[in-house]
Coordinates of C-alpha atoms and ligand atoms in Angstrom, one line a residue:
M1 CA 17.6 -74.6 -21.9
V2 CA 15.4 -73.1 -19.1
W3 CA 13.2 -69.9 -19.8
L4 CA 11.7 -67.6 -17.1
D5 CA 8.7 -65.5 -17.6
F6 CA 9.3 -62.2 -15.5
Q7 CA 5.5 -61.4 -15.3
T8 CA 4.2 -64.9 -14.1
R9 CA 7.5 -65.9 -12.4
A10 CA 7.2 -69.1 -13.8
L11 CA 9.5 -71.4 -15.9
V12 CA 8.1 -71.6 -19.5
A13 CA 8.7 -73.6 -22.5
E14 CA 11.2 -72.4 -25.1
P15 CA 9.8 -69.3 -26.7
Q16 CA 9.4 -69.2 -30.5
L17 CA 11.6 -66.4 -31.6
D18 CA 10.1 -64.6 -34.6
I19 CA 12.9 -62.0 -35.0
T20 CA 16.5 -62.3 -33.5
I21 CA 18.3 -59.1 -33.8
Q22 CA 22.0 -58.7 -34.0
I23 CA 23.8 -57.3 -31.1
D24 CA 25.3 -54.6 -33.3
S25 CA 22.1 -53.4 -35.1
D26 CA 21.7 -49.8 -35.8
D27 CA 18.6 -47.8 -35.3
E28 CA 17.3 -48.5 -38.8
A29 CA 17.5 -52.3 -38.1
L30 CA 15.9 -51.9 -34.8
K31 CA 13.0 -49.8 -36.2
A32 CA 12.5 -52.4 -38.9
A33 CA 12.4 -55.3 -36.4
A34 CA 9.9 -53.3 -34.1
T35 CA 7.5 -52.7 -37.0
K36 CA 7.7 -56.2 -38.3
A37 CA 7.2 -57.7 -34.9
T38 CA 4.3 -55.3 -34.2
Q39 CA 2.6 -56.2 -37.4
S40 CA 3.0 -60.0 -37.0
G41 CA 2.6 -60.1 -33.1
G42 CA 6.1 -61.6 -33.1
I43 CA 8.7 -61.9 -30.4
I44 CA 12.0 -60.2 -30.6
G45 CA 15.0 -62.1 -29.2
I46 CA 18.1 -60.1 -28.3
P47 CA 21.4 -62.2 -27.6
F48 CA 23.7 -61.8 -24.8
E49 CA 27.0 -63.3 -25.8
K50 CA 28.8 -62.3 -22.5
Y51 CA 27.2 -61.4 -19.3
K52 CA 29.4 -58.3 -19.1
D53 CA 28.2 -57.1 -22.5
G54 CA 25.4 -54.5 -21.7
R55 CA 24.5 -53.8 -25.4
G56 CA 21.4 -55.9 -25.3
F57 CA 19.9 -53.6 -22.6
T58 CA 20.5 -50.5 -24.8
L59 CA 18.8 -52.3 -27.7
A60 CA 15.8 -53.3 -25.7
R61 CA 15.5 -49.8 -24.3
I62 CA 15.6 -48.3 -27.9
L63 CA 12.9 -50.7 -29.0
R64 CA 10.6 -49.7 -26.1
E65 CA 11.4 -45.9 -25.8
E66 CA 12.3 -44.9 -29.5
F67 CA 10.2 -47.1 -31.3
G68 CA 7.3 -47.9 -28.9
F69 CA 7.6 -51.6 -29.3
Q70 CA 4.9 -53.2 -26.9
G71 CA 5.4 -56.8 -27.6
E72 CA 7.7 -59.4 -26.1
I73 CA 11.5 -59.0 -25.8
I74 CA 13.5 -61.9 -24.8
A75 CA 17.0 -62.3 -23.6
F76 CA 18.9 -65.3 -24.5
G77 CA 22.4 -66.5 -24.0
H78 CA 24.6 -65.4 -21.0
V79 CA 22.3 -63.7 -18.6
V80 CA 22.8 -63.8 -14.8
P81 CA 20.4 -62.9 -11.8
D82 CA 22.5 -59.7 -11.0
Q83 CA 21.2 -58.2 -14.4
A84 CA 17.5 -58.7 -13.4
Q85 CA 17.3 -55.0 -12.5
F86 CA 18.5 -53.9 -16.1
L87 CA 16.5 -56.6 -17.9
L88 CA 13.4 -55.3 -16.1
R89 CA 14.2 -51.8 -16.4
T90 CA 14.8 -51.9 -20.1
G91 CA 11.6 -54.0 -20.8
F92 CA 12.6 -57.6 -21.3
T93 CA 9.8 -60.0 -20.7
K94 CA 11.5 -63.4 -20.5
A95 CA 15.1 -64.6 -20.2
E96 CA 17.0 -67.8 -20.7
I97 CA 18.2 -68.6 -17.3
G98 CA 20.6 -71.4 -18.0
D99 CA 19.4 -74.3 -15.6
E100 CA 16.7 -74.8 -13.1
A101 CA 19.0 -74.5 -10.1
R102 CA 19.1 -70.7 -10.7
F103 CA 15.4 -70.4 -10.6
E104 CA 15.2 -69.2 -6.9
A105 CA 18.1 -66.8 -7.3
W106 CA 16.1 -65.2 -10.2
L107 CA 12.9 -65.0 -8.2
V108 CA 14.6 -63.2 -5.5
A109 CA 16.4 -60.9 -7.9
L110 CA 13.3 -60.1 -9.8
S111 CA 11.4 -59.4 -6.5
R112 CA 13.9 -56.9 -5.3
F113 CA 14.0 -54.9 -8.5
Q114 CA 10.3 -55.0 -9.5
L115 CA 9.6 -51.4 -8.8
H116 CA 12.6 -50.3 -10.9
Y117 CA 11.0 -51.2 -14.4
Q118 CA 8.3 -48.6 -14.7
P119 CA 8.4 -47.3 -18.3
T120 CA 5.4 -45.2 -17.8
A121 CA 6.9 -43.5 -14.8
L122 CA 10.3 -43.1 -16.5
H123 CA 8.4 -41.5 -19.4
Q124 CA 7.0 -39.1 -17.1
G125 CA 10.4 -38.3 -15.6
L126 CA 9.4 -39.7 -12.2
G127 CA 12.0 -41.0 -10.0
R128 CA 11.8 -44.2 -7.8
K129 CA 10.6 -42.1 -4.7
A130 CA 8.0 -40.3 -6.7
Y131 CA 6.9 -43.4 -8.3
I132 CA 6.5 -45.2 -5.0
D133 CA 4.5 -42.3 -3.5
Q134 CA 2.2 -42.3 -6.4
R135 CA 1.7 -46.0 -6.2
V136 CA 0.8 -45.8 -2.5
E137 CA -1.6 -42.9 -3.0
N138 CA -3.4 -44.6 -5.9
L139 CA -3.6 -48.0 -3.9
N140 CA -5.1 -46.1 -0.9
T141 CA -7.6 -44.4 -3.3
Q142 CA -8.5 -47.7 -4.9
L143 CA -8.8 -49.7 -1.8
S144 CA -10.7 -47.2 0.2
G145 CA -13.2 -47.1 -2.5
A146 CA -13.7 -50.9 -2.7
Q147 CA -17.0 -52.2 -1.4
N148 CA -15.9 -55.2 0.4
L149 CA -12.9 -57.3 1.2
Q150 CA -13.1 -59.4 -2.1
E151 CA -12.9 -56.1 -4.0
R152 CA -9.9 -55.0 -1.9
L153 CA -8.1 -58.5 -2.6
A154 CA -8.9 -58.1 -6.3
I155 CA -7.1 -54.7 -6.3
I156 CA -4.1 -56.4 -4.5
K157 CA -4.0 -59.1 -7.1
D158 CA -4.1 -56.6 -10.0
Y159 CA -1.3 -54.6 -8.4
A160 CA 1.0 -57.6 -8.0
K161 CA 0.4 -58.6 -11.5
A162 CA 1.2 -55.4 -12.8
T163 CA 4.4 -55.1 -10.9
Y164 CA 5.5 -58.5 -11.4
G165 CA 4.8 -59.1 -7.6
H166 CA 4.8 -62.1 -5.4
I167 CA 2.2 -61.8 -2.6
A168 CA 3.0 -62.9 1.0
F169 CA 0.4 -63.1 3.7
S170 CA 1.5 -63.3 7.1
T171 CA -1.0 -64.7 9.6
S172 CA -0.9 -65.0 13.4
L173 CA -4.2 -66.7 13.4
Q174 CA -5.9 -63.7 15.1
K175 CA -9.4 -63.1 14.1
E176 CA -8.5 -60.5 11.6
D177 CA -6.1 -62.9 9.8
Q178 CA -8.7 -65.5 9.8
A179 CA -11.1 -63.3 8.1
I180 CA -8.6 -62.7 5.3
T181 CA -7.6 -66.2 5.1
H182 CA -11.3 -67.2 4.5
A183 CA -11.6 -64.5 1.7
L184 CA -8.5 -65.7 0.1
F185 CA -8.8 -69.4 0.3
S186 CA -12.6 -70.3 0.5
G187 CA -13.0 -70.2 -3.3
L188 CA -14.4 -66.7 -3.5
F189 CA -11.0 -65.3 -4.7
G190 CA -10.5 -68.0 -7.4
K191 CA -8.3 -71.0 -6.8
D192 CA -5.7 -70.0 -9.4
D193 CA -5.2 -66.6 -7.9
A194 CA -5.0 -67.8 -4.2
G195 CA -2.5 -70.4 -5.3
D196 CA -0.1 -67.6 -6.1
I197 CA -0.3 -66.3 -2.5
K198 CA 2.3 -67.5 0.0
I199 CA 0.7 -67.8 3.4
F200 CA 3.0 -68.2 6.3
T201 CA 3.2 -67.8 10.1
L202 CA 5.9 -67.0 12.4
D203 CA 6.2 -70.1 14.6
T204 CA 8.4 -68.7 17.5
L205 CA 8.5 -72.1 19.1
R206 CA 6.8 -70.6 22.0
L207 CA 3.2 -70.7 20.8
F208 CA 0.1 -71.9 22.8
D209 CA -1.1 -75.3 21.9
D210 CA -4.3 -73.7 20.8
V211 CA -2.6 -71.7 18.1
I212 CA -1.0 -74.7 16.7
A213 CA -4.5 -76.4 16.9
T214 CA -6.0 -73.4 15.0
I215 CA -3.3 -73.5 12.4
E216 CA -4.2 -77.1 11.7
A217 CA -7.9 -76.5 11.8
T218 CA -7.6 -73.6 9.3
E219 CA -5.4 -75.8 7.1
K220 CA -8.0 -78.5 7.2
Q221 CA -11.0 -76.3 6.6
Y222 CA -9.5 -74.5 3.5
G223 CA -7.2 -77.2 2.1
I224 CA -3.9 -75.1 2.5
T225 CA -0.6 -75.5 4.0
I226 CA 0.3 -72.5 6.3
K227 CA 4.2 -72.3 6.2
R228 CA 5.8 -72.2 9.6
I229 CA 8.7 -69.8 9.7
T230 CA 10.9 -70.7 12.6
P231 CA 13.9 -68.8 14.0
D232 CA 17.4 -69.6 12.9
Q233 CA 18.7 -72.3 15.2
A234 CA 22.2 -70.7 15.6
E235 CA 20.7 -67.2 16.4
L236 CA 18.3 -68.7 18.9
A237 CA 21.0 -70.7 20.7
E238 CA 23.1 -67.6 21.0
L239 CA 20.1 -65.8 22.4
V240 CA 19.2 -68.4 24.9
A241 CA 22.9 -68.7 26.1
Q242 CA 23.1 -65.0 26.6
N243 CA 19.8 -64.3 28.3
G244 CA 18.4 -67.5 29.3
E245 CA 15.2 -69.4 28.1
N246 CA 12.9 -66.8 29.7
G247 CA 15.2 -63.8 29.8
F248 CA 12.5 -61.7 28.3
Y249 CA 11.0 -61.1 31.8
E250 CA 14.1 -59.3 32.9
S251 CA 14.1 -56.3 30.8
V252 CA 12.4 -54.6 27.8
E253 CA 15.7 -54.9 26.0
N254 CA 16.0 -58.7 26.6
R255 CA 12.2 -58.9 25.6
K256 CA 12.9 -57.1 22.2
A257 CA 16.0 -59.1 21.5
C258 CA 13.8 -62.3 21.9
C259 CA 11.1 -60.8 19.7
F260 CA 13.9 -59.9 17.3
T261 CA 15.3 -63.4 17.0
R262 CA 12.0 -65.2 17.0
K263 CA 9.9 -62.9 15.0
V264 CA 11.5 -60.0 13.4
R265 CA 14.5 -61.8 11.5
P266 CA 12.3 -64.5 10.4
L267 CA 9.8 -62.3 9.0
S268 CA 12.5 -60.4 7.1
K269 CA 13.5 -63.8 5.5
A270 CA 10.1 -64.8 4.8
L271 CA 9.4 -61.4 3.0
E272 CA 12.6 -61.6 0.9
P273 CA 11.0 -62.9 -2.2
A274 CA 7.8 -60.8 -1.8
T275 CA 7.0 -57.5 -3.3
L276 CA 3.5 -57.2 -1.6
W277 CA 2.7 -58.1 2.0
I278 CA -0.7 -58.5 3.4
T279 CA -1.4 -58.2 7.1
G280 CA -4.3 -58.3 9.4
L281 CA -3.6 -55.1 11.2
R282 CA -6.7 -53.2 12.3
R283 CA -7.0 -49.7 13.6
G284 CA -9.2 -50.9 16.5
Q285 CA -6.5 -53.2 17.8
S286 CA -4.6 -50.4 19.7
D287 CA -4.1 -46.7 20.0
N288 CA -0.8 -47.2 18.5
R289 CA -2.4 -48.6 15.2
K290 CA -5.1 -45.9 14.9
D291 CA -3.4 -44.0 12.1
I292 CA -2.3 -47.1 9.9
A293 CA -3.2 -46.7 6.2
L294 CA -4.8 -49.2 3.9
A295 CA -1.5 -49.2 1.9
K296 CA 2.0 -48.2 2.9
W297 CA 5.5 -48.6 1.4
D298 CA 7.6 -50.7 4.0
H299 CA 11.2 -49.5 3.8
D300 CA 12.4 -52.2 6.1
H301 CA 11.4 -55.0 3.6
G302 CA 11.1 -53.3 0.4
V303 CA 7.5 -54.3 -0.1
M304 CA 4.1 -52.7 -0.4
K305 CA 2.4 -53.4 2.8
I306 CA -1.4 -53.7 2.6
N307 CA -3.7 -54.0 5.4
P308 CA -7.0 -54.7 3.8
V309 CA -9.3 -54.9 7.1
I310 CA -7.7 -51.9 8.8
D311 CA -10.9 -50.1 9.1
W312 CA -13.2 -52.9 10.2
S313 CA -15.0 -52.4 13.5
D314 CA -15.0 -55.1 16.2
E315 CA -18.7 -55.6 15.3
F316 CA -18.2 -56.1 11.6
L317 CA -15.3 -58.5 12.2
E318 CA -17.3 -60.5 14.6
A319 CA -20.2 -60.7 12.2
Y320 CA -18.0 -61.8 9.2
L321 CA -16.6 -64.4 11.2
A322 CA -19.8 -65.8 12.4
D323 CA -21.6 -65.5 9.1
N324 CA -18.9 -67.4 7.3
A325 CA -18.3 -70.2 10.0
I326 CA -14.6 -69.2 10.2
P327 CA -12.5 -71.2 12.5
V328 CA -11.1 -69.0 15.5
N329 CA -8.8 -69.8 18.3
P330 CA -11.0 -70.9 21.3
M331 CA -8.7 -68.8 23.6
H332 CA -10.6 -65.7 22.5
E333 CA -13.6 -67.0 24.4
R334 CA -11.4 -67.2 27.6
G335 CA -10.4 -63.7 27.6
F336 CA -7.5 -63.5 25.1
P337 CA -8.5 -60.9 22.4
S338 CA -4.8 -60.6 21.3
I339 CA -2.6 -63.7 21.3
G340 CA 1.1 -63.9 21.2
C341 CA 3.6 -66.3 22.7
E342 CA 2.6 -68.4 25.5
P343 CA 4.9 -66.9 28.2
C344 CA 4.1 -63.4 27.1
T345 CA 0.3 -63.4 26.8
R346 CA -2.3 -63.7 29.5
A347 CA -6.1 -63.1 29.6
I348 CA -7.4 -59.6 30.3
K349 CA -10.0 -58.4 32.6
P350 CA -13.2 -56.8 31.4
G351 CA -12.5 -53.2 30.4
E352 CA -8.9 -53.5 29.9
D353 CA -7.1 -52.6 26.5
I354 CA -7.3 -55.5 24.1
R355 CA -3.4 -55.6 24.2
A356 CA -3.1 -55.4 27.9
G357 CA -2.3 -59.1 28.0
R358 CA 0.7 -58.8 26.0
W359 CA 3.9 -58.5 28.0
W360 CA 1.9 -57.5 30.9
W361 CA 4.9 -57.1 33.2
E362 CA 6.1 -54.1 31.4
Q363 CA 4.9 -50.6 31.8
K364 CA 1.6 -49.8 30.3
D365 CA 2.6 -47.3 27.8
D366 CA 0.9 -48.8 24.5
S367 CA 3.7 -47.8 22.4
Q368 CA 5.8 -50.6 24.2
K369 CA 3.2 -53.2 23.4
E370 CA 4.9 -54.1 20.0
C371 CA 7.3 -56.8 19.0
G372 CA 8.9 -54.9 16.2
L373 CA 7.0 -56.5 13.3
H374 CA 4.9 -53.5 12.5
V375 CA 6.0 -50.4 14.7
A376 CA 8.6 -48.7 12.6
T377 CA 7.0 -49.3 9.2
D378 CA 3.7 -48.2 10.2
Q379 CA 4.5 -44.7 11.6
P380 CA 3.2 -41.9 9.4
S381 CA 5.9 -41.3 6.9
H382 CA 6.7 -40.8 3.2
S383 CA 9.0 -42.9 0.9
D384 CA 11.9 -40.4 1.3
Q385 CA 12.1 -41.4 4.9
P386 CA 15.6 -42.9 5.6
L387 CA 15.8 -46.7 5.6
K388 CA 15.4 -48.0 9.2
G389 CA 16.8 -51.0 10.8
A390 CA 14.8 -53.6 12.7
T391 CA 13.1 -52.0 15.6
A392 CA 13.5 -54.6 18.4
Ligands
SF4_401 S1 6.4 -62.7 22.5 FE1 7.9 -63.3 24.2 S2 8.5 -65.4 23.7 FE2 7.7 -64.5 22.0 S3 9.3 -63.6 20.8 FE3 8.5 -62.0 22.0 S4 9.6 -62.0 24.0 FE4 10.0 -64.2 22.8

C-alpha cells in the first residue's frame, strides 16, 4: 500500500490508524471518535469501499465542522485522484493511493484544488473568489512589510505550506532572476526548504550561447539543476512548417505565434503542478510593468504569482549582485540589459529603453514588447475577472 501526505506532497509510511470509523456511523459514534482521538492525539481512518461512495466525505466534514476535530483524518480503500478536491475540501490529511504509479496524478490533482479546502473561509461563509481576494490582499500586506528578500521568501514558503503548495520559480537568467536564485539556493533560505522549489527556465531552442553558459555557471555555483523546459516537438514542427524558421520577422502575429509555441505553452505545462509561481519581474523593467503587485492571482495558470523583487531599484539590484558575487550574463556588459532569444534581441544604445532591444523591428509601443508570459495576468484586475486564454 502507498500513502500520500497531502501537506508535504510526499509518500509516507503506512500510518498507524488509532480509530477506524464505520462508513455508516451516526453522529453519536462520530462524536465519540472525535473526542477519543482528540484526547489521545490519535488518527482517524475513514474507509472508502467504492470510489463512487461519497459517504466518507460527509463523515470527515461532520468530524471537522460539527465536532471541531483538528487531528489527522485518513482515507483508505478505493480513492482516486478525481476525488482530491473533495478530500481536501472535507479535511482529509492523507490517503491510500493504491500504487506509486499514481503519485504524479495525485500531485497534479492536489495542486489544482489546493485553494478549495479552506475550512476557515468556509466557516466565514466566504466563496472562492472572496477567499482568493483576501489571500492576495494579505500576501501583499505581508510582503510589502518584509524587511528584505529573505523575509519575503520566508512568507512565500509559509504560504505554500499553508495551502499545500508546490513552488515553481521560473528564471530567464536575467539579473533579477539571478538575485532570487542566490537568495533561494545560497544556503540563506535553508537547504530543506530550497529543495522543495522547482526552478526551471524556458529553453526556446533559440537562446544565446551566453545564456546557456550562464545557466551552467549558475548550476555550478549553487549546486542545483535548472530544468530546461523545451517546446513540444510536434507543435514546433507545425509552426516552422507554417511560418518558416524565422517567420517572426514578418509580422507581429507570426512573432506572437512563435512566442506562444516556444514560451507560453511550455510555461503553462511547467506550472501545471504548481500552486505558487515566483518570477523576477521588476517595475523598473518597463512602463508596462510599473503597476505590477508583489502578489497577484494568475487566472491563466491557477497559481498565486509572486514577484519578490518588484520594487527593487536598478541601484539596489546592482549592489545586491555585486555584494554577493552572483554570476550574471556577460552580455549585460555589452549593452544587453534585457535578454531574450538570440534572433529577437539586440544591444541597445545609451539612453534607450531597456527593452528597446527586444523585437526591435516592431513598432516602439511598449505594450508590444512582451511575449505573452506576463502581460494578461499582470494587468490590474481582481479575481472575478473572466478567465483569459493565452495572450500571444
Ligand atoms: S523571442 Fe523570438 S525566437 Fe524567441 S520565442 Fe519569441 S519570436 Fe520566437
